[in-house]
XYZ file of C-alpha atoms in Angstrom:
748
model
C -17.401 -86.782 76.438
C -20.083 -86.561 79.076
C -17.556 -85.826 81.768
C -15.965 -83.139 79.637
C -19.309 -81.527 78.807
C -20.314 -81.656 82.453
C -17.152 -79.868 83.538
C -17.763 -77.241 80.833
C -21.248 -76.603 82.155
C -19.924 -76.226 85.699
C -17.318 -73.768 84.531
C -20.000 -71.775 82.705
C -22.167 -71.707 85.817
C -19.219 -70.476 87.905
C -18.516 -67.664 85.436
C -22.188 -66.716 85.378
C -22.242 -66.719 89.182
C -19.089 -64.591 89.375
C -20.525 -62.092 86.903
C -23.741 -61.854 88.893
C -21.860 -61.205 92.099
C -19.601 -58.623 90.457
C -22.531 -56.843 88.847
C -24.505 -56.452 92.059
C -23.432 -53.350 93.999
C -24.938 -54.511 97.257
C -23.678 -58.083 97.185
C -20.501 -59.402 98.721
C -17.297 -59.784 96.767
C -16.783 -63.323 98.054
C -16.762 -65.923 95.313
C -15.750 -69.508 94.679
C -13.063 -68.207 92.330
C -10.417 -65.552 92.801
C -10.907 -62.418 90.771
C -10.987 -58.633 90.577
C -14.419 -57.076 90.978
C -15.184 -53.648 89.543
C -18.255 -51.730 90.736
C -19.440 -49.021 88.378
C -21.344 -46.127 89.962
C -25.024 -45.847 89.304
C -25.959 -43.600 86.399
C -28.680 -42.007 88.517
C -26.155 -40.393 90.855
C -24.519 -37.268 89.530
C -20.976 -36.453 90.426
C -20.834 -33.330 92.573
C -18.916 -30.546 90.897
C -17.499 -27.406 92.451
C -16.583 -24.546 90.193
C -14.551 -21.455 91.001
C -17.617 -19.223 90.951
C -18.980 -21.113 93.974
C -16.349 -19.432 96.147
C -18.257 -16.182 95.632
C -21.406 -17.564 97.287
C -20.617 -16.636 100.896
C -23.396 -18.770 102.346
C -25.877 -18.286 99.514
C -27.385 -21.023 97.394
C -24.981 -22.906 95.225
C -26.922 -22.006 92.103
C -27.081 -18.325 92.987
C -26.975 -16.150 89.871
C -25.393 -13.324 91.850
C -22.182 -15.248 92.598
C -21.797 -16.429 89.017
C -22.419 -12.932 87.669
C -19.862 -11.459 90.056
C -17.292 -14.072 89.078
C -17.888 -13.513 85.370
C -17.668 -9.746 85.852
C -14.391 -10.167 87.727
C -12.971 -12.364 84.959
C -14.030 -9.932 82.264
C -12.529 -6.939 84.079
C -9.272 -8.710 84.898
C -8.788 -9.979 81.337
C -9.189 -6.423 80.048
C -6.764 -5.078 82.654
C -4.256 -7.820 81.924
C -4.448 -7.156 78.205
C -3.929 -3.441 78.847
C -0.854 -4.057 81.012
C 0.634 -6.467 78.480
C 0.120 -3.953 75.694
C 1.649 -1.255 77.884
C 4.663 -3.461 78.604
C 5.062 -4.171 74.911
C 4.905 -0.485 74.009
C 7.424 0.443 76.687
C 9.864 -2.285 75.605
C 9.546 -1.519 71.906
C 12.166 1.239 71.866
C 14.559 -0.828 73.976
C 14.112 -3.959 71.864
C 14.468 -2.005 68.625
C 17.827 -0.710 69.836
C 18.934 -4.214 70.802
C 17.915 -5.700 67.448
C 19.738 -2.918 65.599
C 22.853 -3.704 67.643
C 22.452 -7.414 66.823
C 21.996 -6.554 63.139
C 25.202 -4.526 62.980
C 27.147 -7.217 64.771
C 25.677 -9.950 62.584
C 26.250 -8.063 59.343
C 29.871 -7.662 60.389
C 30.078 -11.409 60.884
C 28.661 -11.973 57.410
C 30.847 -9.431 55.589
C 34.005 -9.717 57.714
C 35.210 -6.353 56.535
C 36.543 -3.138 58.002
C 36.017 -2.755 61.736
C 34.447 -6.151 62.272
C 37.461 -7.895 60.749
C 39.582 -6.301 63.443
C 37.134 -7.483 66.055
C 37.186 -10.985 64.639
C 40.965 -11.111 64.879
C 40.770 -9.774 68.419
C 38.099 -12.357 69.328
C 35.732 -9.696 70.618
C 32.217 -10.877 71.446
C 29.315 -8.457 70.794
C 27.780 -7.845 74.225
C 24.671 -5.865 75.154
C 24.734 -4.616 78.761
C 21.036 -4.297 79.610
C 20.475 -2.211 82.759
C 16.993 -3.097 84.038
C 17.008 -1.632 87.554
C 16.647 -3.054 91.049
C 13.135 -4.418 90.444
C 14.536 -7.919 89.966
C 11.154 -9.640 90.038
C 10.189 -7.823 86.828
C 13.270 -8.943 84.918
C 11.839 -12.339 83.974
C 8.940 -10.662 82.170
C 11.339 -8.451 80.219
C 13.624 -11.324 79.258
C 10.685 -13.481 78.214
C 9.419 -10.697 75.960
C 12.920 -10.227 74.540
C 13.202 -13.959 73.846
C 9.844 -13.976 72.076
C 10.822 -10.981 69.920
C 14.150 -12.565 68.933
C 12.643 -15.961 68.177
C 9.890 -14.351 66.167
C 12.006 -12.606 63.543
C 15.745 -12.738 64.316
C 17.002 -16.159 65.363
C 15.668 -19.418 66.791
C 18.839 -19.918 68.811
C 18.268 -18.074 72.085
C 19.404 -19.422 75.454
C 18.790 -17.961 78.920
C 21.146 -18.781 81.779
C 20.401 -18.246 85.476
C 23.010 -18.164 88.217
C 21.345 -20.804 90.394
C 21.506 -23.266 87.495
C 25.179 -22.565 86.729
C 27.305 -23.121 89.845
C 30.222 -24.284 87.676
C 31.502 -23.927 84.145
C 30.441 -27.476 83.340
C 26.844 -26.924 84.344
C 26.828 -23.591 82.520
C 27.938 -25.102 79.215
C 25.567 -28.010 79.681
C 22.568 -25.711 80.231
C 23.572 -23.691 77.177
C 23.788 -26.724 74.898
C 20.625 -28.314 76.251
C 18.615 -25.197 75.432
C 20.153 -24.777 71.976
C 20.607 -28.360 70.789
C 17.752 -29.925 72.747
C 19.980 -32.569 74.339
C 19.367 -34.034 77.793
C 22.654 -35.681 78.774
C 24.390 -36.358 82.032
C 27.326 -34.067 82.679
C 30.762 -35.633 82.877
C 33.722 -33.319 82.899
C 37.204 -33.019 84.315
C 37.435 -30.383 87.031
C 41.150 -29.911 86.389
C 40.560 -29.063 82.733
C 37.242 -27.208 82.778
C 37.813 -25.464 79.467
C 37.185 -28.813 77.766
C 33.748 -29.638 79.057
C 32.553 -32.963 77.694
C 29.102 -34.464 77.975
C 28.512 -37.871 76.443
C 25.248 -38.189 74.537
C 24.723 -40.389 71.508
C 28.489 -40.596 70.922
C 28.682 -36.801 70.682
C 30.839 -34.589 72.893
C 28.610 -31.823 74.276
C 31.173 -29.007 74.238
C 31.536 -25.668 72.522
C 33.247 -27.468 69.662
C 30.252 -29.751 69.258
C 27.948 -26.705 69.398
C 29.954 -25.054 66.635
C 29.832 -28.219 64.516
C 26.119 -28.597 65.145
C 25.515 -24.985 64.108
C 27.514 -25.398 60.902
C 25.551 -28.542 60.079
C 22.176 -26.934 60.699
C 22.915 -23.783 58.696
C 24.481 -25.813 55.871
C 21.287 -27.831 55.513
C 19.282 -24.650 55.114
C 21.688 -23.199 52.569
C 21.995 -26.443 50.589
C 18.278 -26.579 49.812
C 17.675 -26.870 46.059
C 17.546 -23.498 44.271
C 14.226 -24.312 42.633
C 12.495 -24.764 45.971
C 11.450 -21.872 48.087
C 12.605 -21.621 51.676
C 10.093 -22.652 54.256
C 8.228 -19.934 56.093
C 9.804 -20.975 59.400
C 13.333 -20.404 58.086
C 12.622 -17.406 55.865
C 11.571 -15.221 58.796
C 15.046 -15.469 60.377
C 18.260 -13.785 59.351
C 20.728 -15.595 57.135
C 23.063 -17.605 59.389
C 21.101 -16.473 62.450
C 23.182 -15.534 65.502
C 23.304 -17.469 68.761
C 22.091 -15.154 71.545
C 23.047 -16.062 75.110
C 21.136 -14.135 77.794
C 22.755 -14.047 81.239
C 19.817 -12.923 83.348
C 21.412 -11.990 86.688
C 25.000 -10.988 86.067
C 25.644 -9.909 89.680
C 24.797 -13.360 91.050
C 27.237 -15.313 88.861
C 30.559 -16.463 90.263
C 33.367 -14.384 88.794
C 35.560 -17.389 87.911
C 32.715 -19.229 86.163
C 31.821 -16.172 84.116
C 35.429 -15.470 83.155
C 36.046 -19.059 82.082
C 32.854 -19.103 80.050
C 33.725 -15.900 78.174
C 37.279 -17.100 77.561
C 36.054 -20.398 76.102
C 33.400 -18.967 73.777
C 35.783 -16.265 72.540
C 37.798 -19.043 70.861
C 34.814 -19.872 68.639
C 33.664 -16.373 67.692
C 35.196 -16.672 64.198
C 33.050 -19.680 63.295
C 30.047 -19.158 65.581
C 28.078 -15.839 65.592
C 27.691 -15.501 69.363
C 26.064 -12.484 71.025
C 25.883 -11.982 74.794
C 23.191 -10.100 76.707
C 23.996 -9.159 80.327
C 21.068 -8.479 82.625
C 22.240 -5.883 85.154
C 20.243 -4.716 88.168
C 22.660 -2.247 89.764
C 25.275 -0.487 87.635
C 27.283 -1.263 84.478
C 30.437 -0.952 86.584
C 29.658 -4.415 87.965
C 31.073 -5.830 84.723
C 34.524 -4.517 85.574
C 34.078 -5.689 89.155
C 33.385 -9.285 88.117
C 35.635 -9.617 85.086
C 39.341 -9.018 84.847
C 40.819 -6.601 82.332
C 41.951 -9.415 80.057
C 38.444 -10.893 79.955
C 36.768 -7.502 79.475
C 38.994 -6.948 76.461
C 37.278 -9.933 74.818
C 33.925 -8.125 74.888
C 32.594 -5.368 72.638
C 30.073 -3.845 75.068
C 27.228 -1.476 74.280
C 24.988 -0.105 77.045
C 21.176 -0.178 76.969
C 18.930 1.364 79.630
C 15.347 0.292 80.281
C 12.590 2.631 81.420
C 12.591 3.564 85.104
C 10.289 1.501 87.292
C 8.875 4.747 88.743
C 7.819 5.921 85.292
C 6.443 2.460 84.589
C 4.337 2.586 87.765
C 2.954 6.024 86.907
C 1.977 4.800 83.458
C 0.254 1.714 84.889
C -1.746 3.837 87.334
C -2.822 6.180 84.555
C -3.855 3.307 82.265
C -5.692 1.211 84.874
C -6.995 3.646 87.503
C -7.105 7.100 85.923
C -9.520 5.975 83.259
C -13.234 5.408 82.785
C -12.571 2.205 80.857
C -12.661 0.127 84.065
C -15.448 0.751 86.621
C -13.444 -0.835 89.462
C -11.620 1.724 91.623
C -9.360 1.758 94.676
C -9.831 3.867 97.763
C -7.077 6.197 98.890
C -5.878 3.924 101.709
C -5.712 0.832 99.496
C -3.795 2.677 96.803
C -1.437 4.029 99.447
C -0.784 0.467 100.694
C 0.125 -0.744 97.209
C 2.370 2.255 96.536
C 4.072 1.912 99.932
C 4.874 -1.745 99.278
C 6.274 -0.740 95.896
C 8.429 2.088 97.252
C 9.718 0.460 100.445
C 10.041 -3.203 99.466
C 10.701 -4.295 95.880
C 10.033 -1.557 93.269
C 8.217 -4.267 91.339
C 5.482 -3.117 88.976
C 4.574 -6.777 88.432
C 3.843 -7.176 92.147
C 1.857 -3.937 92.106
C -0.347 -5.375 89.362
C -0.729 -8.594 91.353
C -1.845 -6.519 94.335
C -4.357 -4.779 92.102
C -5.658 -8.172 90.987
C -5.961 -9.288 94.618
C -7.956 -6.139 95.377
C -10.241 -6.932 92.460
C -10.807 -10.496 93.707
C -11.426 -9.389 97.285
C -13.913 -6.739 96.175
C -16.032 -9.080 94.078
C -15.769 -11.852 96.676
C -16.582 -9.851 99.804
C -19.121 -7.379 98.391
C -22.335 -9.009 97.040
C -23.381 -5.677 95.514
C -20.240 -5.646 93.361
C -22.490 -7.190 90.736
C -23.318 -3.538 89.951
C -19.633 -2.735 89.333
C -19.975 -2.876 85.574
C -19.929 -0.620 82.564
C -22.633 2.030 82.144
C -24.290 0.054 79.347
C -24.989 -2.901 81.678
C -26.252 -0.948 84.687
C -29.925 -0.996 83.719
C -30.091 -4.777 83.230
C -28.127 -5.489 86.431
C -30.336 -3.204 88.537
C -33.547 -4.758 87.233
C -32.252 -8.226 88.145
C -31.678 -7.326 91.819
C -33.424 -9.590 94.310
C -35.197 -8.542 97.493
C -32.178 -9.522 99.617
C -29.887 -7.408 97.442
C -32.255 -4.456 97.727
C -32.049 -4.831 101.498
C -28.261 -4.854 101.236
C -28.477 -1.622 99.248
C -30.558 0.000 101.988
C -27.893 -0.946 104.553
C -25.038 0.774 102.725
C -23.854 3.822 104.729
C -23.816 6.078 101.675
C -27.339 5.024 100.669
C -28.566 5.560 104.235
C -27.223 9.129 104.113
C -29.014 9.634 100.823
C -32.301 8.377 102.286
C -31.958 10.652 105.306
C -31.540 13.662 103.024
C -34.874 13.009 101.262
C -38.350 14.182 102.257
C -40.373 11.816 104.537
C -42.587 10.533 101.707
C -39.565 9.647 99.610
C -37.900 7.979 102.587
C -40.884 5.672 103.097
C -40.834 4.628 99.453
C -37.105 3.895 99.502
C -37.396 1.849 102.688
C -40.438 -0.196 101.680
C -40.666 -0.314 97.894
C -38.040 -2.277 95.932
C -39.077 -0.666 92.652
C -38.259 2.785 94.033
C -34.900 1.494 95.253
C -34.058 0.094 91.817
C -35.102 3.282 90.080
C -33.012 5.458 92.390
C -30.072 3.027 92.224
C -29.964 3.213 88.445
C -29.915 7.003 88.574
C -27.238 7.085 91.271
C -24.984 4.674 89.377
C -25.286 6.798 86.251
C -24.316 9.834 88.331
C -21.331 7.886 89.665
C -20.141 7.145 86.128
C -20.532 10.829 85.237
C -18.585 11.718 88.380
C -15.657 9.591 87.168
C -15.806 11.138 83.684
C -15.452 14.610 85.192
C -13.072 13.648 88.001
C -10.174 12.393 85.906
C -9.847 15.365 83.466
C -10.053 17.906 86.300
C -7.436 15.945 88.257
C -5.089 16.034 85.268
C -5.836 19.727 84.843
C -4.905 20.453 88.465
C -1.727 18.395 88.117
C -0.696 20.357 85.022
C -0.631 23.506 87.198
C 0.827 22.120 90.445
C 3.572 20.003 88.831
C 5.435 23.141 87.699
C 5.542 24.751 91.135
C 8.769 24.871 93.151
C 9.124 22.122 95.791
C 5.913 20.506 94.463
C 3.532 21.187 97.391
C 0.939 18.689 96.040
C 3.451 16.198 94.662
C 5.470 15.875 91.497
C 3.809 12.701 90.219
C 0.105 12.532 89.447
C -0.228 9.450 91.675
C 0.680 11.569 94.704
C -2.005 14.116 93.885
C -4.446 11.277 93.140
C -3.910 9.702 96.583
C -4.426 13.051 98.309
C -7.664 13.710 96.428
C -8.987 10.231 97.217
C -8.411 10.485 100.956
C -9.857 13.945 101.712
C -11.065 17.243 100.323
C -7.865 18.491 98.804
C -8.762 22.175 99.225
C -8.791 21.743 103.010
C -5.093 20.868 103.104
C -2.426 23.429 103.917
C -0.423 22.350 100.878
C -3.322 23.303 98.630
C -3.417 26.849 99.986
C 0.329 27.308 99.569
C 0.166 25.864 96.046
C -2.490 28.349 94.959
C -0.519 31.204 96.473
C 2.360 30.195 94.213
C 0.000 29.894 91.248
C -0.936 33.561 91.673
C 2.724 34.426 91.047
C 3.348 32.271 87.969
C 5.151 33.766 85.009
C 3.303 34.205 81.749
C 5.096 31.387 79.854
C 4.454 28.800 82.575
C 0.834 29.865 82.968
C 0.128 29.654 79.232
C 1.827 26.235 78.964
C -0.312 24.835 81.824
C -3.438 26.374 80.285
C -2.800 24.662 76.950
C -2.489 21.261 78.653
C -5.568 21.909 80.744
C -7.664 22.825 77.695
C -6.554 19.614 75.964
C -7.566 17.504 78.982
C -10.975 19.118 79.318
C -11.736 18.966 75.599
C -10.890 15.277 75.552
C -13.621 14.513 78.081
C -17.185 13.655 77.079
C -18.944 15.880 79.617
C -20.886 18.935 78.514
C -19.985 20.861 81.660
C -16.284 20.333 81.080
C -16.664 21.437 77.462
C -17.955 24.752 78.760
C -15.003 24.943 81.158
C -12.616 24.249 78.255
C -14.215 27.081 76.265
C -13.766 29.435 79.209
C -10.078 28.540 79.517
C -9.695 28.997 75.763
C -11.057 32.505 76.178
C -8.325 33.164 78.754
C -5.740 31.926 76.260
C -7.137 34.212 73.557
C -7.019 37.136 75.990
C -3.357 36.397 76.683
C -2.616 36.269 72.981
C -4.420 39.550 72.251
C -2.690 41.164 75.204
C 0.696 40.058 73.864
C -0.073 41.296 70.357
C -1.061 44.733 71.638
C 2.339 45.028 73.287
C 0.958 47.322 75.996
C 1.282 46.873 79.713
C -1.159 48.633 81.954
C 1.059 50.375 84.459
C -1.141 53.408 85.192
C -2.396 54.151 88.628
C 0.514 52.515 90.412
C 1.462 55.669 92.238
C -0.955 58.353 93.364
C -0.064 61.998 92.653
C -0.740 63.046 96.199
C 1.327 60.197 97.606
C 3.966 61.402 100.015
C 7.449 60.642 98.778
C 9.921 58.842 101.009
C 12.327 61.809 100.897
C 9.584 64.107 102.135
C 8.770 61.697 104.922
C 12.380 61.610 106.013
C 12.195 65.316 106.850
C 9.774 64.497 109.663
C 11.762 63.958 112.792
C 8.731 63.315 114.918
C 8.133 59.597 115.501
C 4.368 59.919 115.296
C 4.415 61.640 111.902
C 6.991 59.166 110.565
C 4.801 56.181 111.517
C 1.753 57.835 109.973
C 3.632 58.504 106.740
C 4.834 54.884 106.451
C 1.294 53.536 106.987
C -0.040 55.833 104.266
C 2.718 54.630 101.932
C 1.849 50.995 102.666
C -1.858 51.566 102.038
C -1.085 53.288 98.775
C 0.906 50.260 97.579
C -1.944 47.931 98.519
C -4.366 50.007 96.525
C -2.095 49.827 93.499
C -4.026 49.147 90.335
C -3.333 45.640 88.941
C -2.129 45.128 85.406
C -4.194 43.315 82.794
C -1.975 40.228 83.058
C -2.339 40.067 86.829
C -6.114 40.348 86.550
C -6.214 37.463 84.048
C -3.917 35.360 86.233
C -6.161 35.812 89.271
C -9.237 34.958 87.219
C -7.632 31.756 85.908
C -6.517 30.618 89.351
C -9.957 31.300 90.800
C -11.566 29.389 87.941
C -9.309 26.360 88.520
C -10.102 26.523 92.221
C -13.831 26.435 91.452
C -13.345 23.395 89.179
C -11.444 21.543 91.903
C -14.045 22.238 94.579
C -16.848 21.174 92.247
C -15.482 17.997 90.633
C -12.760 16.637 92.954
C -14.991 15.653 95.842
C -13.713 12.514 97.648
C -15.357 9.244 96.518
C -16.658 8.572 100.050
C -19.028 11.509 99.587
C -20.629 9.866 96.545
C -23.690 7.672 97.034
C -23.130 3.940 96.307
C -19.380 4.350 96.164
C -19.102 1.011 98.020
C -20.226 -0.752 94.846
C -17.157 0.297 92.816
C -14.494 1.204 95.390
C -12.466 -1.370 97.312
C -11.470 0.007 100.702
C -10.337 -2.975 102.837
C -6.772 -1.740 103.263
C -6.197 -3.876 106.370
C -7.116 -7.069 104.510
C -4.873 -6.175 101.610
C -1.945 -5.343 103.886
C -2.369 -8.634 105.740
C -2.148 -10.578 102.481
C 0.655 -8.648 100.780
C 2.765 -7.313 103.637
C 2.819 -10.237 106.011
C 4.478 -10.008 109.432
C 6.110 -13.435 110.085
C 6.742 -12.736 113.753
C 3.101 -11.930 114.474
C 1.873 -14.842 112.357
C 4.138 -17.357 114.117
C 3.287 -16.088 117.573
C -0.443 -16.150 116.812
C -0.293 -19.662 115.368
C 1.665 -21.137 118.277
C 0.094 -19.144 121.091
C -3.491 -19.375 119.803
C -3.819 -22.297 117.339
C -7.595 -21.819 117.189
C -7.008 -18.720 115.049
C -5.933 -20.972 112.166
C -7.279 -24.454 112.937
C -10.793 -23.278 113.944
C -11.224 -26.194 116.329
C -13.537 -25.443 119.254
C -11.510 -27.726 121.528
C -8.522 -25.407 121.144
C -10.275 -22.420 122.699
C -8.704 -21.468 126.004
C -8.606 -18.515 128.328
C -5.805 -16.003 128.125
C -2.680 -17.306 129.873
C -3.876 -20.913 130.075
C -2.568 -23.852 128.034
C -5.064 -26.052 126.213
C -4.292 -29.722 126.776
C -5.603 -30.629 123.309
C -3.320 -28.229 121.439
C -0.565 -29.518 119.127
C 2.659 -30.502 120.855
C 4.662 -27.593 119.463
C 2.046 -25.142 120.736
C 2.257 -26.638 124.245
C 6.052 -26.524 124.193
C 6.007 -22.950 122.871
C 3.646 -21.625 125.552
C 5.682 -23.387 128.260
C 8.922 -21.898 127.015
C 7.408 -18.390 127.226
C 7.342 -18.817 131.011
C 11.102 -19.430 131.167
C 14.089 -17.146 131.179
C 17.130 -17.060 128.938
C 18.162 -20.649 129.766
C 15.581 -23.445 129.844
C 16.122 -26.651 131.799
C 15.135 -29.511 129.509
C 14.259 -31.740 132.485
C 11.808 -29.180 133.898
C 10.466 -28.458 130.433
C 9.792 -32.166 129.843
C 8.104 -32.463 133.233
C 5.730 -29.580 132.453
C 5.081 -30.922 128.964
C 4.222 -34.392 130.262
C 1.894 -32.898 132.859
C -0.075 -30.972 130.216
C -0.188 -33.884 127.767
C -1.341 -36.373 130.389
C -4.057 -33.940 131.445
C -5.391 -34.227 127.905
C -5.921 -37.960 128.489
C -7.783 -37.324 131.722
C -5.025 -38.890 133.861
C -3.609 -37.568 137.082
C 0.079 -37.595 136.383
C 2.701 -37.736 139.054
C 6.028 -37.149 137.401
C 8.458 -40.037 137.647
C 12.206 -40.108 137.026
C 13.351 -39.448 133.473
C 14.148 -43.107 132.860
C 10.502 -44.075 133.543
C 8.820 -41.442 131.334
C 6.501 -42.827 128.688
C 8.487 -43.281 125.500
C 5.727 -41.817 123.345
C 5.514 -38.634 125.442
C 9.297 -38.393 125.434
C 9.406 -38.713 121.638
C 6.671 -36.121 121.197
C 8.594 -33.703 123.407
C 11.835 -34.254 121.482
C 10.044 -33.647 118.208
C 8.420 -30.439 119.504
C 11.780 -29.103 120.757
C 13.412 -30.005 117.431
C 10.717 -28.105 115.550
C 11.195 -25.070 117.775
C 14.940 -25.248 117.182
C 14.311 -25.406 113.439
C 12.098 -22.312 113.675
C 14.802 -20.488 115.610
C 13.195 -20.194 119.043
C 15.821 -22.172 120.995
C 19.339 -23.464 120.459
C 21.791 -25.705 122.255
C 24.175 -23.975 124.664
C 27.595 -24.880 125.968
C 26.998 -23.206 129.323
C 24.947 -26.141 130.600
C 24.580 -29.433 128.800
C 21.010 -30.058 129.978
C 19.797 -26.577 129.036
C 18.815 -24.787 125.844
C 19.054 -21.053 125.231
C 15.975 -19.039 124.404
C 16.581 -16.835 121.386
C 13.520 -14.663 120.860
C 10.977 -12.385 122.437
C 11.636 -11.580 126.025
C 14.587 -13.782 126.911
C 16.617 -12.199 129.709
């Protein structure tokens, strides 16, 4: 007993000792017993956190209120813009989706009734097919199909599957993907390539084929129908159609293999009498691609109806009007930045989605790079934001080019106050920002008014779309352009119907604005409209005074055979035509054109001429182009020829033409290969590489035969050459076994 109790006490002491050692952070983990020691951090130390708003600091204090306010303002603006674009997308797709659902309803009702025309289709095994032409902006198709899937699953059917060409290289994989999405199965595919129309996938003793899909569908729908009559249907099932159809969306029809698509349609056509299948083809090019991919016998199995989505050009114009040509969002783009985004859209992808992403990038860059973007807010928040400006931010305001021009235009006493007194700066800043908001309120209606006149002119001297006119007005004073002068010459020759139609639109735009000055302009244009109406009701045209009584007639002038008298007579006739008295309509037309010209010169001043425009306008077009329109050749050459540009390591700095011995191996190999011709001797290349690498170690290297080269240097060289071959700079050549051919940039 004593021995046992003594051993128990020793064991207790060992445990107590182990716990003491484990609990002490500064002690060693060595112990008389083996164990796992866990050290908990001290509660006094706080874990360092780094939030997204800290990226907006740019060298300021981590707890700077300016960076957090800018980040919150950015988030608020972007969420509003995103919501606006989503609502716009929904409104634009509504008509298209309504047409699709009506087509599905007719096809489904035919399946239910099995009468008349649909009975013939059922006997002919025709599959209802919607050919959805979406355009070449392929990157936007996913958004459209996702919205279509949500609409169908919301009120039509829960059975919607989307198939992509890269996931369906064969008929087996295509059927498997279809059944996995519909039935929720995750089975391994096992099928016989010789008999692909009987695709079988083993999963829980069930054959995953079209027959199993049909049986599964009958079982699911039978359960819903066999619910007791006394019980009401659940809300989840009551929102769908009775015996809801199975919709299969083939997103990129052009990318599918013709044989796979034909086999798939042939197989599912055998089950159309028991399974309400509907196909949706996503087409980017032309509906004729259906006949190019499918044979006549397969096309005869489809009952195709064509649907056309809205043009991407119209979509872009609507997005610009909703996001940029509005006073709802204080953030604006300069003319060059907007031109970059539109150029990428027109010459690269026609993707409105990418255009919106570029707009978001501009928004991020503006709030990140401009500390004074904290003032880019709605008019109701300007006063509070200005009062919260610090001394450093007031100094930043004084350094803005537009504010410096404003200070220089003031009297000397006012200049001293603006340069020394922060209160004066804040007071003036608040006034200037209010003027900038008023400028935007007047700018947009007058721009629309000008577009209503110029968009009806032949050859569209100022552009057909409003975005073209908008870019021109942002970049310069539009009235200084030659196109503006020619446009207004054409306006002075407009017919009455076209002039009245443009006036009606212009009055609507100006009345819709909230500016008092534009209300007066709208009243003036309304007076012109009333004058036109009264002139039309009178039914009189002022033609008097066109020809003077004492004017010499052409027949009388022809009697003069003397050249001098003939020339004099023709000049008098020309002067008389110039002095012809204008009609009432022509006088009104000239007055209207002059009035529109005055509006343009007064309200369409370029943003760069407005004070504090830097606060709301993003103008770093070069930065935006570098991010969105990358040049791989320049980027690769810069990275390999000057690695310091990306790595920011001081040791990598070198003079032009020299090779840094501390650069990465591929950079050394790349700069050495630039000194060679079309064929590069691997032996000489290795010798030069080893010389540069050994110089990095501070060794004087005398090159030895290839067999005696350091294995590590040899391996590094082989890896660098392999990487260059992977990038496409060199390739093996059959001309000489110990040479490689240079492929790019100056090989001769």
